[in-house]
mmCIF file of C-alpha atoms in Angstrom:
data_model
loop_
_atom_site.group_PDB
_atom_site.id
_atom_site.type_symbol
_atom_site.label_atom_id
_atom_site.label_comp_id
_atom_site.label_asym_id
_atom_site.label_seq_id
_atom_site.Cartn_x
_atom_site.Cartn_y
_atom_site.Cartn_z
ATOM 1 C CA MET A 1 7.499 3.571 10.014
ATOM 2 C CA PRO A 2 10.291 5.156 12.088
ATOM 3 C CA SER A 3 11.570 3.354 15.156
ATOM 4 C CA ASP A 4 10.243 4.421 18.565
ATOM 5 C CA MET A 5 13.775 4.351 19.992
ATOM 6 C CA VAL A 6 16.741 6.247 18.601
ATOM 7 C CA ARG A 7 20.382 5.872 19.563
ATOM 8 C CA VAL A 8 22.033 9.307 19.705
ATOM 9 C CA ILE A 9 25.797 9.211 19.110
ATOM 10 C CA TYR A 10 27.963 12.316 19.426
ATOM 11 C CA ARG A 11 31.656 12.086 18.628
ATOM 12 C CA LYS A 12 34.373 14.684 18.568
ATOM 13 C CA TYR A 13 35.928 15.679 15.238
ATOM 14 C CA ASP A 14 38.805 13.203 15.713
ATOM 15 C CA GLY A 15 36.285 10.360 16.121
ATOM 16 C CA SER A 16 36.635 10.008 19.894
ATOM 17 C CA ALA A 17 33.550 9.230 21.962
ATOM 18 C CA HIS A 18 31.613 12.164 23.392
ATOM 19 C CA ARG A 19 28.018 11.111 24.232
ATOM 20 C CA ASP A 20 25.911 8.067 23.443
ATOM 21 C CA TYR A 21 22.402 7.391 24.730
ATOM 22 C CA PRO A 22 19.019 5.976 23.773
ATOM 23 C CA ALA A 23 16.069 8.331 23.339
ATOM 24 C CA ARG A 24 12.389 7.910 22.597
ATOM 25 C CA ARG A 25 11.140 9.433 19.346
ATOM 26 C CA LEU A 26 8.373 11.867 20.330
ATOM 27 C CA THR A 27 7.540 13.370 16.948
ATOM 28 C CA GLU A 28 8.988 14.772 13.754
ATOM 29 C CA ASP A 29 7.937 18.129 12.381
ATOM 30 C CA ASP A 30 9.237 20.876 10.107
ATOM 31 C CA LEU A 31 11.928 21.711 12.704
ATOM 32 C CA GLY A 32 13.335 18.215 13.044
ATOM 33 C CA VAL A 33 13.089 15.116 15.199
ATOM 34 C CA TRP A 34 12.086 15.556 18.844
ATOM 35 C CA LEU A 35 13.556 12.941 21.200
ATOM 36 C CA GLY A 36 12.777 12.347 24.864
ATOM 37 C CA VAL A 37 15.340 11.154 27.403
ATOM 38 C CA PRO A 38 13.806 10.186 30.766
ATOM 39 C CA GLN A 39 15.551 10.366 34.105
ATOM 40 C CA GLY A 40 17.502 7.172 34.776
ATOM 41 C CA THR A 41 18.493 6.617 31.138
ATOM 42 C CA GLU A 42 21.823 4.808 30.943
ATOM 43 C CA SER A 43 24.266 6.705 28.780
ATOM 44 C CA VAL A 44 27.941 7.105 27.969
ATOM 45 C CA TYR A 45 29.656 10.453 28.536
ATOM 46 C CA HIS A 46 33.259 10.905 27.311
ATOM 47 C CA GLY A 47 33.564 7.133 27.035
ATOM 48 C CA ARG A 48 32.399 6.456 30.603
ATOM 49 C CA PRO A 49 29.096 4.914 31.725
ATOM 50 C CA SER A 50 26.664 7.437 33.166
ATOM 51 C CA VAL A 51 23.011 7.759 34.131
ATOM 52 C CA GLU A 52 20.878 10.773 33.251
ATOM 53 C CA LYS A 53 19.831 12.380 36.534
ATOM 54 C CA ILE A 54 17.460 14.907 34.946
ATOM 55 C CA PRO A 55 15.195 14.212 31.944
ATOM 56 C CA PHE A 56 15.428 16.309 28.799
ATOM 57 C CA VAL A 57 14.148 16.687 25.252
ATOM 58 C CA LEU A 58 16.553 16.844 22.334
ATOM 59 C CA LEU A 59 15.677 18.503 19.036
ATOM 60 C CA VAL A 60 17.734 17.168 16.133
ATOM 61 C CA PRO A 61 17.012 19.674 13.357
ATOM 62 C CA HIS A 62 16.837 18.904 9.665
ATOM 63 C CA ARG A 63 20.100 20.057 8.044
ATOM 64 C CA ALA A 64 21.256 22.475 10.742
ATOM 65 C CA TRP A 65 24.622 22.826 12.479
ATOM 66 C CA TRP A 66 23.261 22.387 16.011
ATOM 67 C CA THR A 67 21.098 20.366 18.354
ATOM 68 C CA ALA A 68 19.025 21.759 21.223
ATOM 69 C CA MET A 69 18.493 20.198 24.633
ATOM 70 C CA PHE A 70 15.492 21.495 26.580
ATOM 71 C CA ASN A 71 15.751 20.982 30.336
ATOM 72 C CA PRO A 72 13.393 21.134 33.315
ATOM 73 C CA PRO A 73 14.382 22.470 36.732
ATOM 74 C CA PRO A 74 16.616 21.992 38.629
ATOM 75 C CA ARG A 75 19.008 22.269 35.665
ATOM 76 C CA THR A 76 20.278 25.830 35.531
ATOM 77 C CA SER A 77 20.254 25.787 31.717
ATOM 78 C CA GLU A 78 16.735 25.962 30.323
ATOM 79 C CA VAL A 79 18.043 25.482 26.770
ATOM 80 C CA TYR A 80 21.459 24.065 25.898
ATOM 81 C CA CYS A 81 22.497 24.035 22.234
ATOM 82 C CA ASP A 82 25.467 22.072 21.002
ATOM 83 C CA ILE A 83 27.061 23.310 17.824
ATOM 84 C CA ALA A 84 27.480 20.143 15.776
ATOM 85 C CA THR A 85 27.634 18.935 12.213
ATOM 86 C CA PRO A 86 24.268 18.290 10.582
ATOM 87 C CA ALA A 87 22.758 15.004 11.708
ATOM 88 C CA HIS A 88 23.630 11.862 9.802
ATOM 89 C CA TRP A 89 20.865 9.295 10.180
ATOM 90 C CA GLU A 90 21.870 5.645 9.961
ATOM 91 C CA SER A 91 18.449 4.194 9.260
ATOM 92 C CA ASP A 92 15.624 5.544 11.435
ATOM 93 C CA ASP A 93 17.037 4.346 14.722
ATOM 94 C CA THR A 94 20.547 5.837 14.952
ATOM 95 C CA VAL A 95 21.685 9.426 14.533
ATOM 96 C CA HIS A 96 25.338 10.489 14.382
ATOM 97 C CA LEU A 97 26.603 13.996 15.155
ATOM 98 C CA ILE A 98 30.052 15.533 15.490
ATOM 99 C CA ASP A 99 30.230 17.917 18.434
ATOM 100 C CA LEU A 100 32.137 21.071 17.487
ATOM 101 C CA ASP A 101 32.704 22.314 21.028
ATOM 102 C CA LEU A 102 30.797 25.600 20.932
ATOM 103 C CA ASP A 103 27.627 25.738 23.018
ATOM 104 C CA VAL A 104 24.907 28.362 23.292
ATOM 105 C CA VAL A 105 22.983 28.296 26.562
ATOM 106 C CA ARG A 106 20.046 30.172 28.042
ATOM 107 C CA ARG A 107 20.042 30.307 31.848
ATOM 108 C CA ARG A 108 16.742 29.561 33.536
ATOM 109 C CA ALA A 109 16.877 32.063 36.400
ATOM 110 C CA THR A 110 17.992 35.117 34.440
ATOM 111 C CA GLY A 111 17.315 34.421 30.761
ATOM 112 C CA LEU A 112 20.984 35.231 30.123
ATOM 113 C CA VAL A 113 22.251 33.773 26.837
ATOM 114 C CA GLU A 114 25.893 32.669 26.827
ATOM 115 C CA LEU A 115 28.335 31.385 24.224
ATOM 116 C CA LEU A 116 30.497 28.721 25.866
ATOM 117 C CA ASP A 117 33.715 26.858 25.072
ATOM 118 C CA GLU A 118 35.273 29.236 22.563
ATOM 119 C CA ASP A 119 38.674 28.232 23.970
ATOM 120 C CA GLU A 120 37.967 24.523 23.389
ATOM 121 C CA PHE A 121 36.777 25.320 19.846
ATOM 122 C CA ALA A 122 40.018 27.194 19.095
ATOM 123 C CA GLU A 123 42.140 24.417 20.625
ATOM 124 C CA HIS A 124 40.365 21.632 18.721
ATOM 125 C CA ARG A 125 40.321 23.673 15.527
ATOM 126 C CA ALA A 126 44.115 23.654 15.620
ATOM 127 C CA ARG A 127 44.563 20.106 16.977
ATOM 128 C CA PHE A 128 41.997 18.356 14.775
ATOM 129 C CA GLY A 129 42.371 20.618 11.744
ATOM 130 C CA TYR A 130 38.800 21.811 11.348
ATOM 131 C CA PRO A 131 38.393 22.802 7.701
ATOM 132 C CA ASP A 132 37.570 26.462 7.056
ATOM 133 C CA ASP A 133 34.022 25.661 5.889
ATOM 134 C CA VAL A 134 33.331 23.793 9.158
ATOM 135 C CA VAL A 135 34.592 26.768 11.156
ATOM 136 C CA VAL A 136 32.410 29.193 9.165
ATOM 137 C CA GLU A 137 29.294 27.015 9.613
ATOM 138 C CA ALA A 138 29.930 26.456 13.339
ATOM 139 C CA GLU A 139 30.483 30.144 14.075
ATOM 140 C CA ALA A 140 27.447 31.169 11.989
ATOM 141 C CA ALA A 141 25.229 28.630 13.787
ATOM 142 C CA ALA A 142 26.422 29.910 17.177
ATOM 143 C CA GLN A 143 25.631 33.502 16.148
ATOM 144 C CA ARG A 144 22.136 32.590 14.903
ATOM 145 C CA LEU A 145 21.360 30.623 18.066
ATOM 146 C CA PHE A 146 22.659 33.405 20.304
ATOM 147 C CA GLY A 147 20.047 35.713 18.790
ATOM 148 C CA ALA A 148 17.244 33.130 18.663
ATOM 149 C CA LEU A 149 17.609 32.112 22.314
ATOM 150 C CA GLY A 150 17.399 35.741 23.343
ATOM 151 C CA ASP A 151 14.586 37.070 21.169
ATOM 152 C CA GLY A 152 11.774 34.574 21.657
ATOM 153 C CA THR A 153 12.221 32.716 18.393
ATOM 154 C CA GLU A 154 10.531 29.318 18.408
ATOM 155 C CA PRO A 155 11.184 26.569 19.263
ATOM 156 C CA PHE A 156 13.263 28.256 21.972
ATOM 157 C CA ALA A 157 10.449 30.283 23.562
ATOM 158 C CA THR A 158 7.672 27.943 24.657
ATOM 159 C CA SER A 159 6.802 25.362 21.984
ATOM 160 C CA TYR A 160 9.277 22.809 23.358
ATOM 161 C CA ARG A 161 7.353 22.613 26.655
ATOM 162 C CA LYS A 162 4.700 20.242 25.304
ATOM 163 C CA TRP A 163 7.433 17.729 24.436
ATOM 164 C CA LEU A 164 9.311 18.227 27.699
ATOM 165 C CA ALA A 165 6.085 17.497 29.608
ATOM 166 C CA LEU A 166 6.120 13.991 28.118
ATOM 167 C CA VAL A 167 9.435 13.057 29.772
ATOM 168 C CA VAL A 168 9.265 14.936 33.083
#
């Protein structure tokens, strides 16, 4: 039986801390593991203590090079996808991911889909020595997400809302 609570740990490619927070396991389906993070959750962001001001739902897909954060208002990003290495589960209660800088975001007010942090990706690619296969996978995942966030592909259209309703 999987744990109700999951510790989500993102690091950068060099091993430095990026994000670390507890989340409640909502469900697991063919897309991946759905995790809920309520407002007030204590977290760590870039190695510093933080508190989540707005709740969100995180989808950790099975074997994909991304995660997706689904946000309620007033966040300006309705969907925020981090390009990351596929999830590595340490038992059922801890998941490790390596953030690869690129982000694909859909804006709430306009539906505009944006690719963010290409400059950071290029800088870290050189500094941390991203292998060519990691670069290919990261760029391909960003391209796929860019299309999926714009064309109504699930889970990015509406299906996430039932899970978001559980943490708002």
